[in-house]
mmCIF file of C-alpha atoms in Angstrom:
data_model
loop_
_atom_site.group_PDB
_atom_site.id
_atom_site.type_symbol
_atom_site.label_atom_id
_atom_site.label_comp_id
_atom_site.label_asym_id
_atom_site.label_seq_id
_atom_site.Cartn_x
_atom_site.Cartn_y
_atom_site.Cartn_z
ATOM 1 C CA MET L 1 0.063 0.401 0.088
ATOM 2 C CA LYS L 2 2.868 2.229 0.952
ATOM 3 C CA LEU L 3 4.446 1.775 -2.563
ATOM 4 C CA LYS L 4 1.750 2.645 -4.516
ATOM 5 C CA HIS L 5 1.088 5.414 -2.843
ATOM 6 C CA SER L 6 4.445 6.617 -3.436
ATOM 7 C CA LEU L 7 4.265 5.459 -6.545
ATOM 8 C CA GLN L 8 1.007 7.605 -6.896
ATOM 9 C CA LYS L 9 3.029 10.694 -5.435
ATOM 10 C CA LEU L 10 6.279 10.430 -7.510
ATOM 11 C CA GLY L 11 3.573 10.109 -10.890
ATOM 12 C CA ASN L 12 1.986 13.505 -10.075
ATOM 13 C CA ILE L 13 5.243 15.278 -9.377
ATOM 14 C CA LEU L 14 6.290 13.983 -12.723
ATOM 15 C CA ARG L 15 3.529 15.238 -14.567
ATOM 16 C CA ALA L 16 3.490 18.571 -12.993
ATOM 17 C CA ILE L 17 7.109 18.984 -13.644
ATOM 18 C CA LEU L 18 6.234 17.341 -17.444
ATOM 19 C CA THR L 19 3.096 20.325 -17.683
ATOM 20 C CA PHE L 20 5.915 23.123 -16.718
ATOM 21 C CA LEU L 21 8.282 22.480 -19.305
ATOM 22 C CA PHE L 22 5.772 21.842 -22.091
ATOM 23 C CA ALA L 23 3.987 25.275 -20.652
ATOM 24 C CA LEU L 24 7.904 26.574 -21.037
ATOM 25 C CA LEU L 25 7.860 25.319 -24.677
ATOM 26 C CA VAL L 26 4.651 26.815 -25.906
ATOM 27 C CA LEU L 27 5.450 29.564 -24.416
ATOM 28 C CA GLY L 28 9.245 29.903 -25.475
ATOM 29 C CA VAL L 29 7.703 29.372 -29.375
ATOM 30 C CA MET L 30 5.260 31.923 -28.626
ATOM 31 C CA VAL L 31 7.788 34.701 -28.148
ATOM 32 C CA TRP L 32 10.104 33.207 -30.497
ATOM 33 C CA ALA L 33 6.741 33.513 -33.525
ATOM 34 C CA TYR L 34 6.476 36.984 -31.890
ATOM 35 C CA VAL L 35 9.793 39.062 -31.586
ATOM 36 C CA GLU L 36 10.663 37.228 -35.147
ATOM 37 C CA GLY L 37 6.906 38.610 -36.710
ATOM 38 C CA TYR L 38 6.489 35.336 -37.763
ATOM 39 C CA GLN L 39 3.258 34.651 -40.060
ATOM 40 C CA LEU L 40 2.226 31.007 -41.184
ATOM 41 C CA ALA L 41 -0.349 32.972 -43.870
ATOM 42 C CA THR L 42 -0.873 36.319 -44.874
ATOM 43 C CA SER L 43 -2.145 38.481 -47.557
ATOM 44 C CA LYS L 44 -0.361 40.543 -50.165
ATOM 45 C CA TYR L 45 -0.564 43.573 -48.091
ATOM 46 C CA GLY L 46 -0.699 42.390 -44.560
ATOM 47 C CA ILE L 47 -4.279 43.203 -44.365
ATOM 48 C CA ILE L 48 -5.026 40.136 -43.005
ATOM 49 C CA SER L 49 -2.564 37.398 -41.508
ATOM 50 C CA PHE L 50 -2.448 33.917 -39.654
ATOM 51 C CA GLY L 51 0.447 33.748 -37.299
ATOM 52 C CA PHE L 52 1.322 30.969 -34.880
ATOM 53 C CA TYR L 53 -0.774 32.331 -32.169
ATOM 54 C CA GLY L 54 -3.752 32.299 -34.054
ATOM 55 C CA LEU L 55 -2.790 28.622 -34.844
ATOM 56 C CA LEU L 56 -2.634 27.639 -31.070
ATOM 57 C CA LEU L 57 -5.547 29.201 -30.634
ATOM 58 C CA SER L 58 -7.572 27.481 -33.038
ATOM 59 C CA PHE L 59 -5.946 24.231 -31.985
ATOM 60 C CA HIS L 60 -7.220 25.517 -28.224
ATOM 61 C CA VAL L 61 -10.686 25.560 -29.033
ATOM 62 C CA LEU L 62 -10.939 22.490 -31.220
ATOM 63 C CA VAL L 63 -9.482 20.740 -28.210
ATOM 64 C CA GLN L 64 -11.754 22.090 -25.802
ATOM 65 C CA SER L 65 -15.171 21.419 -28.239
ATOM 66 C CA LEU L 66 -13.656 17.821 -28.787
ATOM 67 C CA PHE L 67 -13.415 17.001 -25.105
ATOM 68 C CA ALA L 68 -16.721 18.846 -24.497
ATOM 69 C CA LEU L 69 -18.660 16.154 -26.697
ATOM 70 C CA ILE L 70 -16.780 13.254 -25.224
ATOM 71 C CA GLU L 71 -17.807 14.265 -22.142
ATOM 72 C CA HIS L 72 -21.504 15.544 -23.152
ATOM 73 C CA ARG L 73 -21.635 11.991 -24.558
ATOM 74 C CA ARG L 74 -20.568 10.063 -21.709
ATOM 75 C CA MET L 75 -22.979 11.831 -19.378
ATOM 76 C CA LYS L 76 -25.923 11.516 -21.530
ATOM 77 C CA SER L 77 -25.442 7.540 -21.735
ATOM 78 C CA ARG L 78 -25.825 7.432 -17.710
ATOM 79 C CA THR L 79 -28.857 5.894 -17.129
ATOM 80 C CA LYS L 80 -28.602 5.141 -13.909
ATOM 81 C CA PRO L 81 -31.512 7.468 -11.691
ATOM 82 C CA CYS L 82 -31.042 9.545 -9.676
ATOM 83 C CA SER L 83 -31.623 8.017 -5.757
ATOM 84 C CA TYR L 84 -32.373 11.379 -3.969
ATOM 85 C CA THR L 85 -30.936 10.831 -1.043
ATOM 86 C CA LYS L 86 -28.655 13.048 -0.268
ATOM 87 C CA THR L 87 -29.125 16.954 1.142
ATOM 88 C CA VAL L 88 -27.626 19.688 -1.156
ATOM 89 C CA GLY L 89 -27.253 22.749 0.152
ATOM 90 C CA PHE L 90 -27.719 25.257 -3.049
ATOM 91 C CA THR L 91 -26.105 28.830 -2.877
ATOM 92 C CA ILE L 92 -26.080 31.851 -4.560
ATOM 93 C CA SER L 93 -23.855 34.556 -4.213
ATOM 94 C CA ALA L 94 -25.102 38.306 -5.160
ATOM 95 C CA TYR L 95 -23.212 41.622 -5.837
ATOM 96 C CA GLN L 96 -25.596 44.433 -7.430
ATOM 97 C CA GLU L 97 -27.200 42.319 -9.627
ATOM 98 C CA ASP L 98 -28.989 42.748 -12.468
ATOM 99 C CA PRO L 99 -32.659 42.365 -11.605
ATOM 100 C CA SER L 100 -34.092 40.734 -14.562
ATOM 101 C CA TYR L 101 -31.075 37.970 -14.267
ATOM 102 C CA LEU L 102 -31.329 37.302 -10.524
ATOM 103 C CA ARG L 103 -35.328 37.027 -11.639
ATOM 104 C CA GLU L 104 -34.217 34.348 -13.817
ATOM 105 C CA CYS L 105 -31.743 33.031 -11.739
ATOM 106 C CA LEU L 106 -33.677 32.200 -8.285
ATOM 107 C CA ASN L 107 -37.085 31.136 -10.853
ATOM 108 C CA SER L 108 -34.455 28.463 -12.249
ATOM 109 C CA ILE L 109 -33.478 27.544 -8.677
ATOM 110 C CA LYS L 110 -37.184 27.225 -7.668
ATOM 111 C CA ALA L 111 -37.975 24.877 -10.594
ATOM 112 C CA LEU L 112 -35.597 22.535 -9.545
ATOM 113 C CA GLN L 113 -36.203 18.794 -9.805
ATOM 114 C CA TYR L 114 -35.125 17.870 -5.846
ATOM 115 C CA PRO L 115 -37.016 17.151 -2.900
ATOM 116 C CA SER L 116 -37.961 20.050 -1.027
ATOM 117 C CA GLU L 117 -36.975 18.746 2.125
ATOM 118 C CA LEU L 118 -33.704 17.355 0.378
ATOM 119 C CA LEU L 119 -32.618 21.205 -0.448
ATOM 120 C CA ARG L 120 -31.731 24.348 1.198
ATOM 121 C CA ILE L 121 -31.453 27.551 -0.580
ATOM 122 C CA VAL L 122 -29.142 30.089 0.837
ATOM 123 C CA MET L 123 -28.423 33.494 -0.981
ATOM 124 C CA VAL L 124 -25.943 35.764 0.585
ATOM 125 C CA ILE L 125 -25.529 39.173 -0.510
ATOM 126 C CA ASP L 126 -22.547 41.078 -0.416
ATOM 127 C CA GLY L 127 -23.598 44.255 1.182
ATOM 128 C CA ASN L 128 -25.862 45.635 3.638
ATOM 129 C CA SER L 129 -27.223 49.035 2.598
ATOM 130 C CA ASP L 130 -30.000 49.870 1.240
ATOM 131 C CA ASP L 131 -29.058 50.372 -2.549
ATOM 132 C CA ASP L 132 -28.885 46.261 -1.816
ATOM 133 C CA ARG L 133 -32.370 45.562 -0.590
ATOM 134 C CA TYR L 134 -33.975 45.333 -3.716
ATOM 135 C CA MET L 135 -32.376 41.646 -4.109
ATOM 136 C CA MET L 136 -33.886 40.372 -0.581
ATOM 137 C CA ASP L 137 -37.136 41.508 -1.715
ATOM 138 C CA MET L 138 -36.862 39.591 -5.283
ATOM 139 C CA PHE L 139 -35.642 36.449 -3.073
ATOM 140 C CA ARG L 140 -38.935 37.206 -0.624
ATOM 141 C CA LYS L 141 -41.201 37.569 -3.359
ATOM 142 C CA VAL L 142 -39.945 34.390 -5.625
ATOM 143 C CA PHE L 143 -40.004 32.051 -2.806
ATOM 144 C CA ALA L 144 -42.555 33.603 -0.596
ATOM 145 C CA ASP L 145 -44.253 29.882 -0.345
ATOM 146 C CA GLN L 146 -41.773 28.310 1.138
ATOM 147 C CA ASP L 147 -41.718 30.535 4.406
ATOM 148 C CA PRO L 148 -38.104 31.794 3.690
ATOM 149 C CA GLY L 149 -35.776 33.408 6.623
ATOM 150 C CA PHE L 150 -34.132 36.636 6.236
ATOM 151 C CA PHE L 151 -31.137 38.379 8.216
ATOM 152 C CA VAL L 152 -28.910 41.790 8.015
ATOM 153 C CA TRP L 153 -25.963 41.176 9.205
ATOM 154 C CA LYS L 154 -23.887 44.362 10.057
ATOM 155 C CA ASN L 155 -20.850 42.522 9.697
ATOM 156 C CA ASN L 156 -19.451 39.346 8.006
ATOM 157 C CA TYR L 157 -17.489 36.320 9.557
ATOM 158 C CA HIS L 158 -13.975 38.207 8.744
ATOM 159 C CA THR L 159 -14.682 41.906 9.974
ATOM 160 C CA TRP L 160 -16.310 41.543 13.503
ATOM 161 C CA ASP L 161 -14.301 43.800 16.037
ATOM 162 C CA PRO L 162 -14.332 42.904 19.110
ATOM 163 C CA THR L 163 -13.722 45.863 20.913
ATOM 164 C CA ASN L 164 -17.563 46.348 19.570
ATOM 165 C CA ALA L 165 -18.605 44.004 22.864
ATOM 166 C CA GLN L 166 -18.744 46.576 25.841
ATOM 167 C CA GLN L 167 -20.994 48.366 23.406
ATOM 168 C CA ASP L 168 -23.221 45.657 22.730
ATOM 169 C CA GLU L 169 -23.336 44.497 26.277
ATOM 170 C CA GLU L 170 -24.402 48.440 26.654
ATOM 171 C CA MET L 171 -27.110 47.586 24.396
ATOM 172 C CA GLY L 172 -28.150 44.745 25.836
ATOM 173 C CA THR L 173 -27.139 41.914 23.951
ATOM 174 C CA GLY L 174 -24.447 40.676 26.564
ATOM 175 C CA GLY L 175 -28.106 39.392 28.269
ATOM 176 C CA ASP L 176 -28.504 36.652 25.984
ATOM 177 C CA ALA L 177 -27.454 33.160 27.466
ATOM 178 C CA ASP L 178 -25.160 32.172 24.449
ATOM 179 C CA TYR L 179 -23.277 35.413 24.508
ATOM 180 C CA VAL L 180 -19.905 35.263 24.781
ATOM 181 C CA ILE L 181 -17.801 38.763 24.962
ATOM 182 C CA GLY L 182 -15.916 39.156 22.020
ATOM 183 C CA GLU L 183 -18.038 36.856 19.394
ATOM 184 C CA ASP L 184 -20.182 38.291 17.411
ATOM 185 C CA PRO L 185 -23.884 37.822 18.372
ATOM 186 C CA GLN L 186 -25.454 38.282 15.012
ATOM 187 C CA ARG L 187 -23.215 35.296 13.606
ATOM 188 C CA LYS L 188 -25.451 32.795 15.744
ATOM 189 C CA GLU L 189 -28.708 33.758 14.394
ATOM 190 C CA VAL L 190 -26.972 34.012 10.980
ATOM 191 C CA GLU L 191 -25.915 29.812 11.227
ATOM 192 C CA HIS L 192 -28.881 28.916 13.107
ATOM 193 C CA LEU L 193 -31.058 30.359 10.191
ATOM 194 C CA ILE L 194 -29.201 28.978 7.438
ATOM 195 C CA GLN L 195 -29.319 25.306 9.515
ATOM 196 C CA THR L 196 -33.122 25.393 10.145
ATOM 197 C CA LYS L 197 -34.459 26.989 7.067
ATOM 198 C CA GLN L 198 -35.121 25.968 3.948
ATOM 199 C CA CYS L 199 -35.011 29.134 1.795
ATOM 200 C CA VAL L 200 -32.714 31.826 3.192
ATOM 201 C CA CYS L 201 -31.383 35.399 2.323
ATOM 202 C CA ILE L 202 -28.684 37.055 4.127
ATOM 203 C CA MET L 203 -27.454 40.956 3.564
ATOM 204 C CA GLN L 204 -23.602 40.912 4.775
ATOM 205 C CA LYS L 205 -20.796 43.680 5.220
ATOM 206 C CA TRP L 206 -19.442 44.061 1.893
ATOM 207 C CA GLY L 207 -16.222 41.570 1.605
ATOM 208 C CA GLY L 208 -15.930 40.210 -1.779
ATOM 209 C CA LYS L 209 -16.898 37.470 -3.107
ATOM 210 C CA ARG L 210 -14.964 34.591 -1.522
ATOM 211 C CA GLU L 211 -16.296 36.137 1.971
ATOM 212 C CA VAL L 212 -20.395 35.574 1.006
ATOM 213 C CA MET L 213 -19.363 32.100 -0.702
ATOM 214 C CA TYR L 214 -17.321 31.510 2.645
ATOM 215 C CA THR L 215 -20.418 32.402 4.850
ATOM 216 C CA ALA L 216 -22.949 29.874 3.015
ATOM 217 C CA PHE L 217 -19.916 26.861 3.245
ATOM 218 C CA LYS L 218 -19.276 27.870 6.839
ATOM 219 C CA ALA L 219 -22.588 28.404 7.788
ATOM 220 C CA LEU L 220 -24.533 25.384 6.501
ATOM 221 C CA GLY L 221 -21.301 23.500 7.720
ATOM 222 C CA SER L 222 -21.779 19.448 8.223
ATOM 223 C CA SER L 223 -26.071 19.939 7.984
ATOM 224 C CA VAL L 224 -25.822 18.375 4.389
ATOM 225 C CA ASP L 225 -24.262 16.460 2.138
ATOM 226 C CA TYR L 226 -22.822 18.287 -0.637
ATOM 227 C CA ILE L 227 -22.956 22.411 -1.662
ATOM 228 C CA GLN L 228 -23.350 23.626 -4.892
#
């Protein structure tokens, strides 16, 4: 077993080295062709020309199309029906989305043919200002019949400042039995909502796409089998 693992590791290293060397070779040839101004085909006055880079680009598109066709045929050949036994967390990351596109996205998710009791839908909005509220309102309308949950988070997982604990305590937040000095009291509310509701929309402090994805992954945790 150890030998097999070592050979597999060695094979991965060799593949990585060969891939790197091949990439260097292609890059070197491209640089040479660019410096030399090498053309595979050109018109009389150079109005239309086809260079080495164009050849590589065409070859790349051709290879992509070939593998896409192979994968498409392989997927179509699968006839085993879905068992519908796994729970899935379906996450949507939103940031100043076009209203019409967002509505189409949410409607397509709502139309998924998957048992509702096994599907958890979470949309996290990257921004918690009034300008971002239209996305939450749209989520509310689309999933109105599924008793959706909503929460506007003042922070996100990485912007909470422990020095705010004293201020929150003065406001009465510290009376919560689960409240811990130095922890964001809203974090547990967000996690509880995401883990108990089928459809949830969270607005949080701006932090970028990775931050809203992190919120969904972190809050869902091990409560689902898969996250899409």
